PDB file of C-alpha atoms in Angstrom:
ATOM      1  CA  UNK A   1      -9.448  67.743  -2.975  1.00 31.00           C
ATOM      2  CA  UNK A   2      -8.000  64.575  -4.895  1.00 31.00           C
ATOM      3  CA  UNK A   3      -9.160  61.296  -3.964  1.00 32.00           C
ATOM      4  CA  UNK A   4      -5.671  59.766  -3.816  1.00 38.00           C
ATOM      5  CA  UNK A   5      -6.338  57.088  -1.128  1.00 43.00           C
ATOM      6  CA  UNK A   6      -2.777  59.420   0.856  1.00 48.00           C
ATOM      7  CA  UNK A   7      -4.073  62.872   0.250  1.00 47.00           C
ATOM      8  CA  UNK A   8      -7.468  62.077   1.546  1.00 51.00           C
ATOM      9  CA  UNK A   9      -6.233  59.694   4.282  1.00 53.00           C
ATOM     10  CA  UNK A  10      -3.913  62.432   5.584  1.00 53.00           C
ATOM     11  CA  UNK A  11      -5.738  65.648   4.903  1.00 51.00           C
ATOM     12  CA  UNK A  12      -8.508  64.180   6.776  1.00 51.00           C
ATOM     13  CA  UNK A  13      -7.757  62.422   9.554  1.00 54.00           C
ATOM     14  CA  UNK A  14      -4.475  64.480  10.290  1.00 50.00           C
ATOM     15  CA  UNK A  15      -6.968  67.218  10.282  1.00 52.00           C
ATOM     16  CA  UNK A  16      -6.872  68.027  13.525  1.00 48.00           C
ATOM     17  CA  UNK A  17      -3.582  67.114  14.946  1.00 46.00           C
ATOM     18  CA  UNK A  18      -1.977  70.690  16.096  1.00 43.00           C
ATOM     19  CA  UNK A  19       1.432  70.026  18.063  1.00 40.00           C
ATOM     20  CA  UNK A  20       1.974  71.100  21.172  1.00 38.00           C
ATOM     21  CA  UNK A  21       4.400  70.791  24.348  1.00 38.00           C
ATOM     22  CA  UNK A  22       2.754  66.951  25.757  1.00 42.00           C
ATOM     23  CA  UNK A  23       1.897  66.333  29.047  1.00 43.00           C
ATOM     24  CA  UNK A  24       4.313  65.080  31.531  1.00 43.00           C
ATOM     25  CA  UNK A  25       4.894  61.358  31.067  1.00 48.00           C
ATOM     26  CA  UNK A  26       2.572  59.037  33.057  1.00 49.00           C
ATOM     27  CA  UNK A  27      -0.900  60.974  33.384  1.00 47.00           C
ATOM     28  CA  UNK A  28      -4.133  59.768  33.306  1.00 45.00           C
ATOM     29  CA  UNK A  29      -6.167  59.118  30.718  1.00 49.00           C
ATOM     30  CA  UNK A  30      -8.577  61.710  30.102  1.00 51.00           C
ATOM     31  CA  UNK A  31     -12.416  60.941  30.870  1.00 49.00           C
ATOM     32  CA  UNK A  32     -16.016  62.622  30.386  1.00 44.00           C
ATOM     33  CA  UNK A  33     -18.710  63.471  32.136  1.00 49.00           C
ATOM     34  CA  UNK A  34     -21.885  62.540  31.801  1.00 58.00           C
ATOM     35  CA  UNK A  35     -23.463  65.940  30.973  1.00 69.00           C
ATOM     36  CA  UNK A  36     -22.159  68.495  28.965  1.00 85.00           C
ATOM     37  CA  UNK A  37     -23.813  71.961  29.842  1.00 86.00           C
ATOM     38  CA  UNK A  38     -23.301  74.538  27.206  1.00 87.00           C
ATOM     39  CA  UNK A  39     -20.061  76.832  26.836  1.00 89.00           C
ATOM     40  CA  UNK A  40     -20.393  80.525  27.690  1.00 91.00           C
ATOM     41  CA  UNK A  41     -18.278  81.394  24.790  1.00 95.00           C
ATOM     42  CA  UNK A  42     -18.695  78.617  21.927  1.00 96.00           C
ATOM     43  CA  UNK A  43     -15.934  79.845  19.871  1.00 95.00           C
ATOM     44  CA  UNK A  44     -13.599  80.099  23.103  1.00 95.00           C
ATOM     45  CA  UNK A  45     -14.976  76.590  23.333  1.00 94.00           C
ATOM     46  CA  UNK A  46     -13.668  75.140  19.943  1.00 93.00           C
ATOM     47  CA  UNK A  47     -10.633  76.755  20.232  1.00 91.00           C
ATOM     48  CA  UNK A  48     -10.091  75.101  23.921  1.00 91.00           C
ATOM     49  CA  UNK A  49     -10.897  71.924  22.116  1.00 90.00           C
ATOM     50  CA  UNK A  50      -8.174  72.611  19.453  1.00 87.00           C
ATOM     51  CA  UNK A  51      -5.970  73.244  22.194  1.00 85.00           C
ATOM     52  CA  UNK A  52      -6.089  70.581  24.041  1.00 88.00           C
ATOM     53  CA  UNK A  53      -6.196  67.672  20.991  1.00 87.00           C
ATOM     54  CA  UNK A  54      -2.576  69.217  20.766  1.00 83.00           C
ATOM     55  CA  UNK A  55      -1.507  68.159  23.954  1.00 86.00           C
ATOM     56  CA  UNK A  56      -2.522  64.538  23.799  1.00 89.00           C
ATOM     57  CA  UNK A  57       0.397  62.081  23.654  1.00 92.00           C
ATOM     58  CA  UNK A  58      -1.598  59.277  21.722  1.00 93.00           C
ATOM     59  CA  UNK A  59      -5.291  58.992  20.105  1.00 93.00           C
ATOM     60  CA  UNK A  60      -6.892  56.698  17.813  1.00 93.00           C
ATOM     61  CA  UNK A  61      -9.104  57.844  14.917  1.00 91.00           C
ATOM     62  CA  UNK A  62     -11.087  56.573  12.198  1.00 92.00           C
ATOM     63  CA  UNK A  63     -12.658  58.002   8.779  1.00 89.00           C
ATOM     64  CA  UNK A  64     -15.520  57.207   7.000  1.00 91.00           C
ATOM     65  CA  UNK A  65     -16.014  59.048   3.373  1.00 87.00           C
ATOM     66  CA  UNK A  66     -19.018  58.699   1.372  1.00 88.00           C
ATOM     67  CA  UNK A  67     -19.613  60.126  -1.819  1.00 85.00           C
ATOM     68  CA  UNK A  68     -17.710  59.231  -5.627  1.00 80.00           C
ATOM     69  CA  UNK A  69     -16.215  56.725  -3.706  1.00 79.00           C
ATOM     70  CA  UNK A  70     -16.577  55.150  -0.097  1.00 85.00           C
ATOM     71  CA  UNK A  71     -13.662  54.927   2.392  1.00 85.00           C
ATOM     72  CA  UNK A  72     -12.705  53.376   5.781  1.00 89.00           C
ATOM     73  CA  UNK A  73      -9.605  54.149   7.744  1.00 89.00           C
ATOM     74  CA  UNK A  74      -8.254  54.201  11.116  1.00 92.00           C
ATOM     75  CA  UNK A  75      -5.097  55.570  12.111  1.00 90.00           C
ATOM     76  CA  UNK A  76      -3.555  55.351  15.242  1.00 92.00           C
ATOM     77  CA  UNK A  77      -0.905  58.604  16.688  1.00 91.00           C
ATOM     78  CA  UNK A  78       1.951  58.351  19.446  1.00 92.00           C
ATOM     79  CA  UNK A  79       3.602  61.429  20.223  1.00 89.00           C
ATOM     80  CA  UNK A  80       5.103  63.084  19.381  1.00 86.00           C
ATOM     81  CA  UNK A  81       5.807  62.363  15.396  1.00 87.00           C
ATOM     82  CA  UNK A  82       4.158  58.787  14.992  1.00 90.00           C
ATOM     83  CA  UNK A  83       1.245  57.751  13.034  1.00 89.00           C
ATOM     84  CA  UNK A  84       0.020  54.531  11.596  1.00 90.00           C
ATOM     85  CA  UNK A  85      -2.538  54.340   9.070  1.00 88.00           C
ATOM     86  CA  UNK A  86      -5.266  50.855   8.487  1.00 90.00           C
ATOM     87  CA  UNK A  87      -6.326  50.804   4.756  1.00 83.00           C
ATOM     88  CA  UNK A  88      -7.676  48.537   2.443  1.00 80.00           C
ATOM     89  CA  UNK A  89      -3.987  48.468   0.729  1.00 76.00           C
ATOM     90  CA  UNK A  90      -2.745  47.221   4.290  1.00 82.00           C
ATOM     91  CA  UNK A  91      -0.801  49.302   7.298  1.00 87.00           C
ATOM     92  CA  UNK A  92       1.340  52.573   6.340  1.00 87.00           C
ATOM     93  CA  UNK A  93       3.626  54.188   8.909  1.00 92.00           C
ATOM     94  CA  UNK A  94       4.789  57.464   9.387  1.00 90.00           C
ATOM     95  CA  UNK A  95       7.599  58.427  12.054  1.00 92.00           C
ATOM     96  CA  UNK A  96       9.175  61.959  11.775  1.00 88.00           C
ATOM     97  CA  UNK A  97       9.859  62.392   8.021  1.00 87.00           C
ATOM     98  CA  UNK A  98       9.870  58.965   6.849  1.00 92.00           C
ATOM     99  CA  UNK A  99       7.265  57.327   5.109  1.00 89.00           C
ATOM    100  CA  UNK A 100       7.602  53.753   6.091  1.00 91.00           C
ATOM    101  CA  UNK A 101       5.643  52.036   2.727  1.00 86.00           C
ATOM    102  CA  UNK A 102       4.668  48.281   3.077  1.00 85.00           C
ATOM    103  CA  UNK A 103       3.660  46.630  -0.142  1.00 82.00           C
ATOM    104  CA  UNK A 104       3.933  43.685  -1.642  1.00 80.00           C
ATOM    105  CA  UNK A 105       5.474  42.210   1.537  1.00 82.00           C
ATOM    106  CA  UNK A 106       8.243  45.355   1.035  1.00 87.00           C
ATOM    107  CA  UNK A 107       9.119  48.207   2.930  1.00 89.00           C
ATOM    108  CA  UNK A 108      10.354  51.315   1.306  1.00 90.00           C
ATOM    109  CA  UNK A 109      11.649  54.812   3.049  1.00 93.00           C
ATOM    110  CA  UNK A 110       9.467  57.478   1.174  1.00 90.00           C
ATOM    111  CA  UNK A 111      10.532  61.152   2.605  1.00 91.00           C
ATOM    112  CA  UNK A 112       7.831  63.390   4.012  1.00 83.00           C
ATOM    113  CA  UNK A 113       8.167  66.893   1.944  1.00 78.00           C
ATOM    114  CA  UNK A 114       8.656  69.463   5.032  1.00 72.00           C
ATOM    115  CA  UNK A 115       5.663  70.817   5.967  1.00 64.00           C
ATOM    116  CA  UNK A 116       3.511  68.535   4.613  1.00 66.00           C
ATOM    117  CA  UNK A 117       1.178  67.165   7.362  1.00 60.00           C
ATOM    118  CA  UNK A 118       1.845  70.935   9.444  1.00 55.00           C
ATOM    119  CA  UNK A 119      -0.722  72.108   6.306  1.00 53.00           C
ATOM    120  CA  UNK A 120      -3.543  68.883   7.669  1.00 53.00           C
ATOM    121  CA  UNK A 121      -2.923  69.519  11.190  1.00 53.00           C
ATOM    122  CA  UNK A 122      -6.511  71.366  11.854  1.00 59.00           C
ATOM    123  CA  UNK A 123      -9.218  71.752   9.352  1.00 60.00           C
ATOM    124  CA  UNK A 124      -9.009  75.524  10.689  1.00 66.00           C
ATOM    125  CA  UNK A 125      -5.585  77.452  10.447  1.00 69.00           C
ATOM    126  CA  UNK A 126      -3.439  77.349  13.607  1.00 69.00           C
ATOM    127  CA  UNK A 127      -3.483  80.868  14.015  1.00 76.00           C
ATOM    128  CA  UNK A 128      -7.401  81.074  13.668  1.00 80.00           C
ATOM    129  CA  UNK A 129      -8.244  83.780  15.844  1.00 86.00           C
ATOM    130  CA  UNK A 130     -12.008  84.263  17.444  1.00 91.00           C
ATOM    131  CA  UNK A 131     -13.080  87.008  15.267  1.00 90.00           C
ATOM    132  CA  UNK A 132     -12.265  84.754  12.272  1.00 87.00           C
ATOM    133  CA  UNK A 133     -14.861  82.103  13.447  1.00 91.00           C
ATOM    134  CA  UNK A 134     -17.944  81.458  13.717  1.00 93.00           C
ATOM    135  CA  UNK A 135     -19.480  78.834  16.216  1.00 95.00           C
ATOM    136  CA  UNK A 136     -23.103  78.205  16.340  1.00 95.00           C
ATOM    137  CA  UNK A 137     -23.982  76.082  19.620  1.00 96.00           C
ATOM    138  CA  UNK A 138     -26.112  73.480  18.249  1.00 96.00           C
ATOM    139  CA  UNK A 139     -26.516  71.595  21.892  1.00 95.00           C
ATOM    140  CA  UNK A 140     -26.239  68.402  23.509  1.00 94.00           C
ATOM    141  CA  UNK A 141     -26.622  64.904  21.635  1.00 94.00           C
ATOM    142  CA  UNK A 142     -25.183  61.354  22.769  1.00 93.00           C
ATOM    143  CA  UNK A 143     -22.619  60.311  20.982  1.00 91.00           C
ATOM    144  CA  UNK A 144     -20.977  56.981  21.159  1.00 83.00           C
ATOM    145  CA  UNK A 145     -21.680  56.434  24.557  1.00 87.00           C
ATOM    146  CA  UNK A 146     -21.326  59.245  26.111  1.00 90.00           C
ATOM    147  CA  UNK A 147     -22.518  63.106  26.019  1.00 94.00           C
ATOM    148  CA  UNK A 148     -20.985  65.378  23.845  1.00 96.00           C
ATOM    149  CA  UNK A 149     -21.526  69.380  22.611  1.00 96.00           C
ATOM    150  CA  UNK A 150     -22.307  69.922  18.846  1.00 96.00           C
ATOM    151  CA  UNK A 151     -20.876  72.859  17.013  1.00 96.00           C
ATOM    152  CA  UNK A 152     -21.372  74.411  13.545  1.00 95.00           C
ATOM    153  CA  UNK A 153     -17.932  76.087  12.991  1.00 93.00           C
ATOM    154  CA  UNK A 154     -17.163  78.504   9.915  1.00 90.00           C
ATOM    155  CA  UNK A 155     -14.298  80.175   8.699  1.00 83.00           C
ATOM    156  CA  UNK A 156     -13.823  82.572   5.740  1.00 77.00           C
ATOM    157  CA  UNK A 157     -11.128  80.322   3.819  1.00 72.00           C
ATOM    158  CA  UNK A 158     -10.800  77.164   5.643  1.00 66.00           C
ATOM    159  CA  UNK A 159     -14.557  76.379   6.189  1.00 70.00           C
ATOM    160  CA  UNK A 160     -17.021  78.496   4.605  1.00 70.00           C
ATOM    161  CA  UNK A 161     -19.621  75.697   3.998  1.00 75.00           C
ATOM    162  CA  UNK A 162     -19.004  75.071   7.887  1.00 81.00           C
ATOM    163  CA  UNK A 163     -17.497  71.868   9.891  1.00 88.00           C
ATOM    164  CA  UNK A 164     -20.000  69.906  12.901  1.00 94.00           C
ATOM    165  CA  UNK A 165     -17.960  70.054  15.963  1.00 93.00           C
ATOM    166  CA  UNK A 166     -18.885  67.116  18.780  1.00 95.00           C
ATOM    167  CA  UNK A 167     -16.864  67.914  22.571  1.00 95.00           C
ATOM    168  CA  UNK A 168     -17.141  65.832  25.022  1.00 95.00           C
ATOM    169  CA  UNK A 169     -17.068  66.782  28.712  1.00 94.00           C
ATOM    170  CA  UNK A 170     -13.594  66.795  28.894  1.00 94.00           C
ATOM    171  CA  UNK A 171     -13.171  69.621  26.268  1.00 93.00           C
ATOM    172  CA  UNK A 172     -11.882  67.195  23.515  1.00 93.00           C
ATOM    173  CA  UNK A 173     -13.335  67.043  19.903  1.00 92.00           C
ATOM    174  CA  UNK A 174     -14.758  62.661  19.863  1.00 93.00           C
ATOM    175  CA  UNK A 175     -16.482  63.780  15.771  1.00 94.00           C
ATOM    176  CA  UNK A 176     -15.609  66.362  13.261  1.00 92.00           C
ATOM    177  CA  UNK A 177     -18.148  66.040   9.909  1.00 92.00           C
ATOM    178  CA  UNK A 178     -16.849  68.262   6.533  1.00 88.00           C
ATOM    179  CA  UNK A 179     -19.292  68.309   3.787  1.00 83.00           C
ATOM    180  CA  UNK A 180     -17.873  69.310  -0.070  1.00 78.00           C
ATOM    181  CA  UNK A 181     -16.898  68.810  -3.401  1.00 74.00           C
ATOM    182  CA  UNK A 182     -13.706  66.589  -5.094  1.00 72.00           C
ATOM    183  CA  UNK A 183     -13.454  67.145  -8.770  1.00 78.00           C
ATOM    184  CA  UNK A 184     -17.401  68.309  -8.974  1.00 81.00           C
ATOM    185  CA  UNK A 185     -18.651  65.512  -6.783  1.00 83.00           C
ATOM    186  CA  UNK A 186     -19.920  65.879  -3.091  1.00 86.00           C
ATOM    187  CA  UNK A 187     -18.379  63.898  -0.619  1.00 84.00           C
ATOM    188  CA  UNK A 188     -19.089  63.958   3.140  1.00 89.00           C
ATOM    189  CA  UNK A 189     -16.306  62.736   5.561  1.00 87.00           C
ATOM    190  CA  UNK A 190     -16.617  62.019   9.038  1.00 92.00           C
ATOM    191  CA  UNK A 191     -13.233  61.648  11.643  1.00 90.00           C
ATOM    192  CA  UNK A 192     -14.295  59.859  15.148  1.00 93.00           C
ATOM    193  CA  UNK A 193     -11.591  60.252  17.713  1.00 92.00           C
ATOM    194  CA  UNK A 194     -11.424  57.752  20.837  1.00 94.00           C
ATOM    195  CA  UNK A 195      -8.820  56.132  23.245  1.00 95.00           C
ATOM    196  CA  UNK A 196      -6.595  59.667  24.393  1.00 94.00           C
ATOM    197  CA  UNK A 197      -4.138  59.405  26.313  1.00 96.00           C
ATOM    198  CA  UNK A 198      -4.006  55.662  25.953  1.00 97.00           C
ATOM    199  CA  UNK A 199      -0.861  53.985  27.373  1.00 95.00           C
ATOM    200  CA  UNK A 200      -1.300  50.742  24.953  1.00 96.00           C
ATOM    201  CA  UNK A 201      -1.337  52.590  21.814  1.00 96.00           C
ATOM    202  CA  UNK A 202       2.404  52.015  20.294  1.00 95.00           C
ATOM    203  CA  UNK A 203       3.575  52.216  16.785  1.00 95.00           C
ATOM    204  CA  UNK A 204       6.605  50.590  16.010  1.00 94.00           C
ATOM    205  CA  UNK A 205       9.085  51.399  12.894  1.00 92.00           C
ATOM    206  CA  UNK A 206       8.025  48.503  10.456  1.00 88.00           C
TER     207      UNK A 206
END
């Protein structure tokens, strides 16, 4: 992994951004409750979770990565091919395969290679099936607010070293933590996801 501020922007918080059909136009926002008893079937579980991140229409995210260097980032998505990305070097936008990047008080049109954010869109493969995982249930712990389930998730190639899971009540992922190396250093990067479903999130074309 190359700490290019776009490759680790994108790979990480992009991580978990599976497509899917959205929900019909004008539903609620999602909400948790309080408790969060354990799953019968943790991997079912993360999967669900997966699952259902795919289906939002809008979410707001935000990385923190420590290690050879630190790094802060939010990023903001609208379905269903809108993103907009808060760095140090200012706001970035992506919409469908334009790159929309603002510097130097320009804007230039940078094409998205096909397939390039399908390969970020879960830090396990899309086709991950549950005998290629696997979930340890590591229980319940409060987590910004509000109850979620923690998960120790594996997988052969994508995650051997193993990802923490957090899911709330509502069956969405709110933190996924990846531990690892870049060029021989360790790094740990944490993604916390927050406002689904929200109605006021809107990213314009610059």
């Amino acid at each position: 992994m190359r700490l290019l501020p776009a490759a680790v922007v994108l790979s990480l918080l992009l991580s978990a951004c599976e497509r899917a059909p959205a929900p019909p136009a004008g539903a609620a926002p999602l909400s948790a409750p309080t408790q969060v008893p354990p799953a019968a079937d943790p991997v079912q579980a993360v999967l669900a979770a997966s699952q259902r991140f795919g289906e939002l229409r809008s979410f707001h995210a935000t990385l923190q990565m420590q290690g050879p260097r630190t790094l802060k980032v939010a990023m903001d998505f609208v379905a269903p091919d809108r993103y907009r990305l808060e760095t140090d070097e200012g706001v970035q936008t992506i919409i469908g395969g334009t790159f929309f990047l603002q510097r130097a008080g320009e804007v230039r049109q940078v094409p998205v290679p096909p397939g390039l954010l399908a390969q970020w869109r879960s830090p396990l493969p899309a086709d991950a099936a549950p005998a290629d995982l696997q979930v340890e249930d590591l229980g319940s712990e409060r987590l910004a607010g509000q109850q979620a389930r923690k998960y120790r998730v594996r997988h052969a190639t994508a995650a051997p070293d193993g990802l923490l899971y957090w899911i709330n009540g509502a069956g969405l992922p709110v933190r996924i933590e990846r531990q690892g190396q870049t060029n021989g250093q360790a790094f740990q990067a944490t993604v916390d996801y927050s406002r689904f479903n929200d109605p006021g999130l809107r990213i314009d074309v610059p």
